[in-house]
PDB file of N, CA and C in Angstrom:
ATOM      1  N   UNK I   1       0.689  -1.078   0.098  1.00  0.00           N
ATOM      2  CA  UNK I   1      -0.052  -0.067  -0.186  1.00  0.00           C
ATOM      3  C   UNK I   1       0.776   1.057  -0.134  1.00  0.00           C
ATOM      4  N   UNK I   2       2.151   1.165   0.681  1.00  0.00           N
ATOM      5  CA  UNK I   2       2.868   2.222   0.508  1.00  0.00           C
ATOM      6  C   UNK I   2       3.652   2.690  -0.743  1.00  0.00           C
ATOM      7  N   UNK I   3       3.496   1.506  -1.456  1.00  0.00           N
ATOM      8  CA  UNK I   3       4.180   1.644  -2.886  1.00  0.00           C
ATOM      9  C   UNK I   3       3.118   2.476  -3.714  1.00  0.00           C
ATOM     10  N   UNK I   4       1.920   2.419  -3.551  1.00  0.00           N
ATOM     11  CA  UNK I   4       0.921   3.171  -4.294  1.00  0.00           C
ATOM     12  C   UNK I   4       0.748   4.573  -3.819  1.00  0.00           C
ATOM     13  N   UNK I   5       1.591   5.077  -2.907  1.00  0.00           N
ATOM     14  CA  UNK I   5       1.263   6.331  -2.390  1.00  0.00           C
ATOM     15  C   UNK I   5       2.088   7.214  -3.244  1.00  0.00           C
ATOM     16  N   UNK I   6       1.657   8.369  -3.626  1.00  0.00           N
ATOM     17  CA  UNK I   6       2.494   9.490  -4.455  1.00  0.00           C
ATOM     18  C   UNK I   6       2.769  10.580  -3.511  1.00  0.00           C
ATOM     19  N   UNK I   7       3.770  10.946  -3.798  1.00  0.00           N
ATOM     20  CA  UNK I   7       4.469  12.148  -3.179  1.00  0.00           C
ATOM     21  C   UNK I   7       4.028  13.425  -3.745  1.00  0.00           C
ATOM     22  N   UNK I   8       3.440  14.197  -3.076  1.00  0.00           N
ATOM     23  CA  UNK I   8       3.144  15.724  -3.406  1.00  0.00           C
ATOM     24  C   UNK I   8       4.190  16.655  -3.380  1.00  0.00           C
ATOM     25  N   UNK I   9       4.499  17.105  -4.586  1.00  0.00           N
ATOM     26  CA  UNK I   9       5.712  18.154  -4.496  1.00  0.00           C
ATOM     27  C   UNK I   9       5.095  19.383  -4.758  1.00  0.00           C
ATOM     28  N   UNK I  10       5.828  20.420  -4.717  1.00  0.00           N
ATOM     29  CA  UNK I  10       5.505  21.837  -4.820  1.00  0.00           C
ATOM     30  C   UNK I  10       5.718  21.751  -6.482  1.00  0.00           C
ATOM     31  N   UNK I  11       4.601  22.390  -7.120  1.00  0.00           N
ATOM     32  CA  UNK I  11       4.594  22.524  -8.397  1.00  0.00           C
ATOM     33  C   UNK I  11       5.300  24.106  -8.738  1.00  0.00           C
ATOM     34  N   UNK I  12       6.306  24.282  -9.302  1.00  0.00           N
ATOM     35  CA  UNK I  12       6.711  25.500  -9.866  1.00  0.00           C
ATOM     36  C   UNK I  12       6.425  25.641 -11.406  1.00  0.00           C
ATOM     37  N   UNK I  13       5.539  26.754 -11.572  1.00  0.00           N
ATOM     38  CA  UNK I  13       5.381  27.172 -12.873  1.00  0.00           C
ATOM     39  C   UNK I  13       6.543  28.044 -13.636  1.00  0.00           C
ATOM     40  N   UNK I  14       6.710  27.937 -14.749  1.00  0.00           N
ATOM     41  CA  UNK I  14       7.681  28.750 -15.330  1.00  0.00           C
ATOM     42  C   UNK I  14       6.959  30.001 -15.985  1.00  0.00           C
ATOM     43  N   UNK I  15       7.286  31.251 -15.297  1.00  0.00           N
ATOM     44  CA  UNK I  15       6.620  32.236 -15.888  1.00  0.00           C
ATOM     45  C   UNK I  15       7.059  32.661 -17.406  1.00  0.00           C
ATOM     46  N   UNK I  16       5.898  33.157 -18.003  1.00  0.00           N
ATOM     47  CA  UNK I  16       6.048  33.270 -19.514  1.00  0.00           C
ATOM     48  C   UNK I  16       6.993  34.653 -19.598  1.00  0.00           C
ATOM     49  N   UNK I  17       7.892  34.617 -20.608  1.00  0.00           N
ATOM     50  CA  UNK I  17       8.787  35.782 -20.780  1.00  0.00           C
ATOM     51  C   UNK I  17       7.833  36.975 -21.340  1.00  0.00           C
ATOM     52  N   UNK I  18       7.844  38.127 -20.785  1.00  0.00           N
ATOM     53  CA  UNK I  18       6.968  39.221 -21.497  1.00  0.00           C
ATOM     54  C   UNK I  18       7.801  40.093 -22.372  1.00  0.00           C
ATOM     55  N   UNK I  19       7.155  40.311 -23.422  1.00  0.00           N
ATOM     56  CA  UNK I  19       7.922  41.073 -24.339  1.00  0.00           C
ATOM     57  C   UNK I  19       7.157  42.598 -24.262  1.00  0.00           C
ATOM     58  N   UNK I  20       7.852  43.558 -24.232  1.00  0.00           N
ATOM     59  CA  UNK I  20       7.429  44.853 -24.226  1.00  0.00           C
ATOM     60  C   UNK I  20       6.521  45.255 -25.673  1.00  0.00           C
ATOM     61  N   UNK I  21       5.386  45.832 -25.355  1.00  0.00           N
ATOM     62  CA  UNK I  21       4.611  46.182 -26.447  1.00  0.00           C
ATOM     63  C   UNK I  21       5.120  47.655 -27.052  1.00  0.00           C
ATOM     64  N   UNK I  22       5.405  48.299 -25.929  1.00  0.00           N
ATOM     65  CA  UNK I  22       5.944  49.659 -26.283  1.00  0.00           C
ATOM     66  C   UNK I  22       7.443  49.780 -25.901  1.00  0.00           C
ATOM     67  N   UNK I  23       8.045  50.589 -26.609  1.00  0.00           N
ATOM     68  CA  UNK I  23       9.465  50.731 -26.331  1.00  0.00           C
ATOM     69  C   UNK I  23       9.447  51.727 -25.104  1.00  0.00           C
ATOM     70  N   UNK I  24      10.499  51.357 -24.048  1.00  0.00           N
ATOM     71  CA  UNK I  24      10.586  52.296 -22.981  1.00  0.00           C
ATOM     72  C   UNK I  24      12.049  53.117 -23.145  1.00  0.00           C
ATOM     73  N   UNK I  25      12.249  53.291 -24.275  1.00  0.00           N
ATOM     74  CA  UNK I  25      13.713  53.909 -24.559  1.00  0.00           C
ATOM     75  C   UNK I  25      13.339  55.362 -24.557  1.00  0.00           C
ATOM     76  N   UNK I  26      12.038  55.689 -24.856  1.00  0.00           N
ATOM     77  CA  UNK I  26      11.749  57.103 -24.695  1.00  0.00           C
ATOM     78  C   UNK I  26      11.948  57.747 -23.462  1.00  0.00           C
ATOM     79  N   UNK I  27      11.799  56.948 -22.271  1.00  0.00           N
ATOM     80  CA  UNK I  27      11.994  57.379 -20.829  1.00  0.00           C
ATOM     81  C   UNK I  27      13.374  57.966 -20.717  1.00  0.00           C
ATOM     82  N   UNK I  28      14.239  57.334 -21.374  1.00  0.00           N
ATOM     83  CA  UNK I  28      15.728  57.634 -21.138  1.00  0.00           C
ATOM     84  C   UNK I  28      16.171  58.706 -22.007  1.00  0.00           C
ATOM     85  N   UNK I  29      15.620  59.104 -22.939  1.00  0.00           N
ATOM     86  CA  UNK I  29      16.040  60.406 -23.794  1.00  0.00           C
ATOM     87  C   UNK I  29      15.767  61.452 -23.175  1.00  0.00           C
ATOM     88  N   UNK I  30      16.790  62.500 -23.330  1.00  0.00           N
ATOM     89  CA  UNK I  30      16.510  63.781 -22.986  1.00  0.00           C
ATOM     90  C   UNK I  30      15.628  64.615 -23.818  1.00  0.00           C
ATOM     91  N   UNK I  31      14.983  65.649 -23.217  1.00  0.00           N
ATOM     92  CA  UNK I  31      14.113  66.410 -24.216  1.00  0.00           C
ATOM     93  C   UNK I  31      14.825  67.149 -25.143  1.00  0.00           C
ATOM     94  N   UNK I  32      14.513  67.460 -26.380  1.00  0.00           N
ATOM     95  CA  UNK I  32      14.995  67.995 -27.278  1.00  0.00           C
ATOM     96  C   UNK I  32      15.135  69.549 -27.214  1.00  0.00           C
ATOM     97  N   UNK I  33      15.850  70.395 -27.818  1.00  0.00           N
ATOM     98  CA  UNK I  33      15.893  71.690 -27.795  1.00  0.00           C
ATOM     99  C   UNK I  33      14.621  72.315 -28.046  1.00  0.00           C
ATOM    100  N   UNK I  34      13.968  71.837 -29.175  1.00  0.00           N
ATOM    101  CA  UNK I  34      12.788  72.572 -29.790  1.00  0.00           C
ATOM    102  C   UNK I  34      11.426  72.290 -28.776  1.00  0.00           C
ATOM    103  N   UNK I  35      11.444  71.105 -27.961  1.00  0.00           N
ATOM    104  CA  UNK I  35      10.432  70.775 -26.862  1.00  0.00           C
ATOM    105  C   UNK I  35      10.729  71.914 -25.983  1.00  0.00           C
ATOM    106  N   UNK I  36      12.055  72.309 -25.443  1.00  0.00           N
ATOM    107  CA  UNK I  36      12.145  72.975 -24.362  1.00  0.00           C
ATOM    108  C   UNK I  36      11.780  74.526 -24.756  1.00  0.00           C
ATOM    109  N   UNK I  37      12.078  75.092 -25.907  1.00  0.00           N
ATOM    110  CA  UNK I  37      11.768  76.077 -26.559  1.00  0.00           C
ATOM    111  C   UNK I  37      10.380  76.479 -26.715  1.00  0.00           C
ATOM    112  N   UNK I  38       9.761  75.463 -27.164  1.00  0.00           N
ATOM    113  CA  UNK I  38       8.248  75.516 -27.257  1.00  0.00           C
ATOM    114  C   UNK I  38       7.563  75.533 -25.890  1.00  0.00           C
ATOM    115  N   UNK I  39       8.010  74.948 -25.094  1.00  0.00           N
ATOM    116  CA  UNK I  39       7.508  74.821 -23.586  1.00  0.00           C
ATOM    117  C   UNK I  39       7.659  76.634 -23.185  1.00  0.00           C
ATOM    118  N   UNK I  40       8.957  77.040 -23.300  1.00  0.00           N
ATOM    119  CA  UNK I  40       9.093  78.418 -22.902  1.00  0.00           C
ATOM    120  C   UNK I  40       8.268  79.577 -23.537  1.00  0.00           C
ATOM    121  N   UNK I  41       7.994  79.170 -24.950  1.00  0.00           N
ATOM    122  CA  UNK I  41       7.099  80.320 -25.577  1.00  0.00           C
ATOM    123  C   UNK I  41       5.753  79.879 -25.127  1.00  0.00           C
ATOM    124  N   UNK I  42       5.315  78.855 -24.759  1.00  0.00           N
ATOM    125  CA  UNK I  42       3.898  78.546 -24.422  1.00  0.00           C
ATOM    126  C   UNK I  42       3.610  79.454 -23.002  1.00  0.00           C
ATOM    127  N   UNK I  43       4.696  79.192 -22.024  1.00  0.00           N
ATOM    128  CA  UNK I  43       4.663  80.011 -20.728  1.00  0.00           C
ATOM    129  C   UNK I  43       4.482  81.305 -20.928  1.00  0.00           C
ATOM    130  N   UNK I  44       5.340  81.723 -21.759  1.00  0.00           N
ATOM    131  CA  UNK I  44       5.516  83.322 -22.036  1.00  0.00           C
ATOM    132  C   UNK I  44       4.286  83.814 -22.712  1.00  0.00           C
ATOM    133  N   UNK I  45       3.728  82.851 -23.646  1.00  0.00           N
ATOM    134  CA  UNK I  45       2.524  83.479 -24.237  1.00  0.00           C
ATOM    135  C   UNK I  45       1.174  83.430 -23.126  1.00  0.00           C
ATOM    136  N   UNK I  46       1.177  82.527 -22.344  1.00  0.00           N
ATOM    137  CA  UNK I  46       0.263  82.747 -21.156  1.00  0.00           C
ATOM    138  C   UNK I  46       0.477  84.042 -20.325  1.00  0.00           C
ATOM    139  N   UNK I  47       1.672  84.160 -19.909  1.00  0.00           N
ATOM    140  CA  UNK I  47       1.857  85.499 -19.111  1.00  0.00           C
ATOM    141  C   UNK I  47       1.628  86.648 -19.948  1.00  0.00           C
ATOM    142  N   UNK I  48       1.785  86.773 -21.295  1.00  0.00           N
ATOM    143  CA  UNK I  48       1.432  87.699 -22.073  1.00  0.00           C
ATOM    144  C   UNK I  48       0.034  87.904 -22.095  1.00  0.00           C
ATOM    145  N   UNK I  49      -0.929  86.918 -22.025  1.00  0.00           N
ATOM    146  CA  UNK I  49      -2.272  87.136 -22.014  1.00  0.00           C
ATOM    147  C   UNK I  49      -2.796  87.645 -20.813  1.00  0.00           C
ATOM    148  N   UNK I  50      -2.142  87.412 -19.698  1.00  0.00           N
ATOM    149  CA  UNK I  50      -2.669  87.695 -18.425  1.00  0.00           C
ATOM    150  C   UNK I  50      -2.259  89.189 -18.202  1.00  0.00           C
ATOM    151  N   UNK I  51      -1.083  89.785 -18.747  1.00  0.00           N
ATOM    152  CA  UNK I  51      -0.657  91.008 -18.776  1.00  0.00           C
ATOM    153  C   UNK I  51      -1.638  91.876 -19.389  1.00  0.00           C
ATOM    154  N   UNK I  52      -1.918  91.494 -20.760  1.00  0.00           N
ATOM    155  CA  UNK I  52      -2.755  92.186 -21.451  1.00  0.00           C
ATOM    156  C   UNK I  52      -4.220  92.312 -20.926  1.00  0.00           C
ATOM    157  N   UNK I  53      -4.675  91.158 -20.151  1.00  0.00           N
ATOM    158  CA  UNK I  53      -5.862  91.122 -19.319  1.00  0.00           C
ATOM    159  C   UNK I  53      -5.958  92.435 -18.152  1.00  0.00           C
ATOM    160  N   UNK I  54      -4.616  92.453 -17.608  1.00  0.00           N
ATOM    161  CA  UNK I  54      -4.655  93.107 -16.323  1.00  0.00           C
ATOM    162  C   UNK I  54      -4.516  94.668 -16.991  1.00  0.00           C
ATOM    163  N   UNK I  55      -3.809  94.964 -18.117  1.00  0.00           N
ATOM    164  CA  UNK I  55      -3.899  96.464 -18.712  1.00  0.00           C
ATOM    165  C   UNK I  55      -5.143  96.832 -19.012  1.00  0.00           C
ATOM    166  N   UNK I  56      -6.071  95.779 -19.693  1.00  0.00           N
ATOM    167  CA  UNK I  56      -7.203  96.063 -20.140  1.00  0.00           C
ATOM    168  C   UNK I  56      -8.224  96.526 -18.941  1.00  0.00           C
ATOM    169  N   UNK I  57      -8.139  95.689 -17.914  1.00  0.00           N
ATOM    170  CA  UNK I  57      -8.944  96.156 -16.792  1.00  0.00           C
ATOM    171  C   UNK I  57      -8.390  97.247 -15.904  1.00  0.00           C
ATOM    172  N   UNK I  58      -7.251  97.694 -15.766  1.00  0.00           N
ATOM    173  CA  UNK I  58      -6.756  98.838 -15.268  1.00  0.00           C
ATOM    174  C   UNK I  58      -7.266 100.011 -16.076  1.00  0.00           C
ATOM    175  N   UNK I  59      -7.150  99.917 -17.334  1.00  0.00           N
ATOM    176  CA  UNK I  59      -7.308 101.122 -18.298  1.00  0.00           C
ATOM    177  C   UNK I  59      -8.986 101.573 -18.152  1.00  0.00           C
ATOM    178  N   UNK I  60      -9.683 100.488 -18.047  1.00  0.00           N
ATOM    179  CA  UNK I  60     -11.285 100.447 -17.732  1.00  0.00           C
ATOM    180  C   UNK I  60     -11.749 101.218 -16.487  1.00  0.00           C
ATOM    181  N   UNK I  61     -10.625 100.695 -15.534  1.00  0.00           N
ATOM    182  CA  UNK I  61     -10.993 101.183 -14.335  1.00  0.00           C
ATOM    183  C   UNK I  61     -10.576 102.645 -14.105  1.00  0.00           C
ATOM    184  N   UNK I  62      -9.304 103.049 -14.525  1.00  0.00           N
ATOM    185  CA  UNK I  62      -8.823 104.346 -14.396  1.00  0.00           C
ATOM    186  C   UNK I  62      -9.611 105.342 -15.132  1.00  0.00           C
ATOM    187  N   UNK I  63     -10.229 104.952 -16.287  1.00  0.00           N
ATOM    188  CA  UNK I  63     -10.723 106.026 -17.191  1.00  0.00           C
ATOM    189  C   UNK I  63     -12.349 105.982 -16.778  1.00  0.00           C
ATOM    190  N   UNK I  64     -12.694 105.359 -15.851  1.00  0.00           N
ATOM    191  CA  UNK I  64     -14.183 105.370 -15.312  1.00  0.00           C
ATOM    192  C   UNK I  64     -15.109 104.740 -16.358  1.00  0.00           C
ATOM    193  N   UNK I  65     -14.781 103.687 -17.161  1.00  0.00           N
ATOM    194  CA  UNK I  65     -15.702 103.044 -18.058  1.00  0.00           C
ATOM    195  C   UNK I  65     -16.308 102.165 -17.260  1.00  0.00           C
ATOM    196  N   UNK I  66     -16.128 101.673 -16.105  1.00  0.00           N
ATOM    197  CA  UNK I  66     -17.027 100.842 -15.251  1.00  0.00           C
ATOM    198  C   UNK I  66     -17.876 101.617 -14.427  1.00  0.00           C
ATOM    199  N   UNK I  67     -19.183 101.528 -14.788  1.00  0.00           N
ATOM    200  CA  UNK I  67     -20.300 102.459 -14.091  1.00  0.00           C
ATOM    201  C   UNK I  67     -20.945 101.337 -12.790  1.00  0.00           C
ATOM    202  N   UNK I  68     -20.278 101.490 -11.820  1.00  0.00           N
ATOM    203  CA  UNK I  68     -20.848 100.646 -10.594  1.00  0.00           C
ATOM    204  C   UNK I  68     -20.706 101.658  -9.426  1.00  0.00           C
ATOM    205  N   UNK I  69     -21.610 101.772  -8.625  1.00  0.00           N
ATOM    206  CA  UNK I  69     -21.828 102.396  -7.436  1.00  0.00           C
ATOM    207  C   UNK I  69     -20.754 102.511  -6.506  1.00  0.00           C
ATOM    208  N   UNK I  70     -20.221 101.110  -6.057  1.00  0.00           N
ATOM    209  CA  UNK I  70     -19.328 100.876  -5.032  1.00  0.00           C
ATOM    210  C   UNK I  70     -17.924 100.769  -5.634  1.00  0.00           C
ATOM    211  N   UNK I  71     -16.791 101.077  -4.759  1.00  0.00           N
ATOM    212  CA  UNK I  71     -15.579 100.843  -5.300  1.00  0.00           C
ATOM    213  C   UNK I  71     -15.245  99.309  -5.581  1.00  0.00           C
ATOM    214  N   UNK I  72     -15.703  98.606  -4.638  1.00  0.00           N
ATOM    215  CA  UNK I  72     -15.519  97.139  -4.663  1.00  0.00           C
ATOM    216  C   UNK I  72     -16.287  96.552  -5.595  1.00  0.00           C
ATOM    217  N   UNK I  73     -17.316  96.974  -6.186  1.00  0.00           N
ATOM    218  CA  UNK I  73     -18.046  96.612  -7.351  1.00  0.00           C
ATOM    219  C   UNK I  73     -17.275  96.812  -8.683  1.00  0.00           C
ATOM    220  N   UNK I  74     -16.716  98.104  -8.706  1.00  0.00           N
ATOM    221  CA  UNK I  74     -15.817  98.383  -9.879  1.00  0.00           C
ATOM    222  C   UNK I  74     -14.472  97.671  -9.865  1.00  0.00           C
ATOM    223  N   UNK I  75     -14.005  97.377  -8.753  1.00  0.00           N
ATOM    224  CA  UNK I  75     -12.659  96.333  -8.672  1.00  0.00           C
ATOM    225  C   UNK I  75     -13.202  94.806  -9.070  1.00  0.00           C
ATOM    226  N   UNK I  76     -14.376  94.505  -8.613  1.00  0.00           N
ATOM    227  CA  UNK I  76     -14.968  93.003  -9.122  1.00  0.00           C
ATOM    228  C   UNK I  76     -15.201  93.122 -10.680  1.00  0.00           C
ATOM    229  N   UNK I  77     -15.799  93.991 -11.072  1.00  0.00           N
ATOM    230  CA  UNK I  77     -15.983  94.147 -12.601  1.00  0.00           C
ATOM    231  C   UNK I  77     -14.440  94.199 -13.360  1.00  0.00           C
ATOM    232  N   UNK I  78     -13.588  94.891 -12.856  1.00  0.00           N
ATOM    233  CA  UNK I  78     -12.260  95.040 -13.398  1.00  0.00           C
ATOM    234  C   UNK I  78     -11.549  93.686 -13.333  1.00  0.00           C
ATOM    235  N   UNK I  79     -11.783  92.735 -12.266  1.00  0.00           N
ATOM    236  CA  UNK I  79     -11.206  91.566 -12.079  1.00  0.00           C
ATOM    237  C   UNK I  79     -11.922  90.640 -13.177  1.00  0.00           C
ATOM    238  N   UNK I  80     -13.249  90.682 -13.319  1.00  0.00           N
ATOM    239  CA  UNK I  80     -14.027  89.935 -14.254  1.00  0.00           C
ATOM    240  C   UNK I  80     -13.308  90.016 -15.623  1.00  0.00           C
ATOM    241  N   UNK I  81     -13.281  91.565 -16.132  1.00  0.00           N
ATOM    242  CA  UNK I  81     -12.782  91.724 -17.304  1.00  0.00           C
ATOM    243  C   UNK I  81     -11.302  91.385 -17.441  1.00  0.00           C
ATOM    244  N   UNK I  82     -10.447  91.308 -16.537  1.00  0.00           N
ATOM    245  CA  UNK I  82      -9.255  90.606 -16.593  1.00  0.00           C
ATOM    246  C   UNK I  82      -9.330  89.115 -16.981  1.00  0.00           C
ATOM    247  N   UNK I  83      -9.981  88.488 -16.322  1.00  0.00           N
ATOM    248  CA  UNK I  83     -10.380  87.051 -16.524  1.00  0.00           C
ATOM    249  C   UNK I  83     -10.887  86.824 -17.858  1.00  0.00           C
ATOM    250  N   UNK I  84     -11.880  87.580 -18.141  1.00  0.00           N
ATOM    251  CA  UNK I  84     -12.489  87.388 -19.535  1.00  0.00           C
ATOM    252  C   UNK I  84     -11.629  87.562 -20.798  1.00  0.00           C
ATOM    253  N   UNK I  85     -10.759  88.798 -20.453  1.00  0.00           N
ATOM    254  CA  UNK I  85      -9.920  88.878 -21.668  1.00  0.00           C
ATOM    255  C   UNK I  85      -8.680  87.932 -21.811  1.00  0.00           C
ATOM    256  N   UNK I  86      -8.255  87.582 -20.660  1.00  0.00           N
ATOM    257  CA  UNK I  86      -7.241  86.423 -20.506  1.00  0.00           C
ATOM    258  C   UNK I  86      -7.698  85.285 -21.344  1.00  0.00           C
ATOM    259  N   UNK I  87      -8.893  84.745 -21.017  1.00  0.00           N
ATOM    260  CA  UNK I  87      -9.360  83.601 -21.423  1.00  0.00           C
ATOM    261  C   UNK I  87      -9.732  83.674 -22.971  1.00  0.00           C
ATOM    262  N   UNK I  88     -10.263  84.935 -23.450  1.00  0.00           N
ATOM    263  CA  UNK I  88     -10.545  85.020 -24.856  1.00  0.00           C
ATOM    264  C   UNK I  88      -9.189  85.132 -25.628  1.00  0.00           C
ATOM    265  N   UNK I  89      -7.997  85.636 -24.948  1.00  0.00           N
ATOM    266  CA  UNK I  89      -6.795  85.519 -25.822  1.00  0.00           C
ATOM    267  C   UNK I  89      -6.186  84.151 -25.903  1.00  0.00           C
ATOM    268  N   UNK I  90      -6.393  83.535 -24.571  1.00  0.00           N
ATOM    269  CA  UNK I  90      -5.841  82.082 -24.712  1.00  0.00           C
ATOM    270  C   UNK I  90      -6.874  81.214 -25.593  1.00  0.00           C
ATOM    271  N   UNK I  91      -7.912  81.326 -25.880  1.00  0.00           N
ATOM    272  CA  UNK I  91      -8.753  80.671 -26.899  1.00  0.00           C
ATOM    273  C   UNK I  91      -8.371  81.010 -28.196  1.00  0.00           C
ATOM    274  N   UNK I  92      -8.093  82.280 -28.655  1.00  0.00           N
ATOM    275  CA  UNK I  92      -7.836  82.869 -29.835  1.00  0.00           C
ATOM    276  C   UNK I  92      -6.365  82.063 -30.040  1.00  0.00           C
ATOM    277  N   UNK I  93      -5.425  82.006 -29.252  1.00  0.00           N
ATOM    278  CA  UNK I  93      -4.062  81.540 -29.331  1.00  0.00           C
ATOM    279  C   UNK I  93      -4.476  79.761 -29.783  1.00  0.00           C
ATOM    280  N   UNK I  94      -5.182  79.215 -29.072  1.00  0.00           N
ATOM    281  CA  UNK I  94      -5.556  77.837 -29.439  1.00  0.00           C
ATOM    282  C   UNK I  94      -5.951  77.553 -30.895  1.00  0.00           C
ATOM    283  N   UNK I  95      -6.971  78.491 -31.175  1.00  0.00           N
ATOM    284  CA  UNK I  95      -7.509  78.329 -32.490  1.00  0.00           C
ATOM    285  C   UNK I  95      -6.358  78.656 -33.606  1.00  0.00           C
ATOM    286  N   UNK I  96      -5.568  79.750 -33.359  1.00  0.00           N
ATOM    287  CA  UNK I  96      -4.439  80.056 -34.353  1.00  0.00           C
ATOM    288  C   UNK I  96      -3.536  78.765 -34.289  1.00  0.00           C
ATOM    289  N   UNK I  97      -3.277  78.171 -33.399  1.00  0.00           N
ATOM    290  CA  UNK I  97      -2.337  76.943 -33.202  1.00  0.00           C
ATOM    291  C   UNK I  97      -2.774  75.959 -33.928  1.00  0.00           C
ATOM    292  N   UNK I  98      -3.994  75.563 -33.891  1.00  0.00           N
ATOM    293  CA  UNK I  98      -4.739  74.534 -34.525  1.00  0.00           C
ATOM    294  C   UNK I  98      -4.630  74.523 -36.118  1.00  0.00           C
ATOM    295  N   UNK I  99      -4.824  75.837 -36.397  1.00  0.00           N
ATOM    296  CA  UNK I  99      -4.789  76.168 -38.027  1.00  0.00           C
ATOM    297  C   UNK I  99      -3.512  75.896 -38.343  1.00  0.00           C
ATOM    298  N   UNK I 100      -2.424  76.270 -37.690  1.00  0.00           N
ATOM    299  CA  UNK I 100      -0.903  76.102 -38.146  1.00  0.00           C
ATOM    300  C   UNK I 100      -0.638  74.804 -38.335  1.00  0.00           C
ATOM    301  N   UNK I 101      -1.074  74.016 -37.359  1.00  0.00           N
ATOM    302  CA  UNK I 101      -0.683  72.513 -37.448  1.00  0.00           C
ATOM    303  C   UNK I 101      -1.316  71.814 -38.467  1.00  0.00           C
TER     304      UNK I 101
END
């Protein structure tokens, strides 16, 4: 009866070798100069949009073109104009960039 006994051993499965679908070499490559320059121009362009918005809001506030009774209301409207002009300039830049590409 002991001759018919089977010994249970731990089964080790061989793991399949994985092949990379996508190359990982892009992670090791440094950024090209034109990528760095393009990023600097993008940041500078966003800064330009904010500056133009601030100038527009300040000119409207100084010249009295905002007709609100309280000073806080005038500042709030001027801030709204800054945000609006900045967003409009950003959207215009995005549209122009899509047409160039």
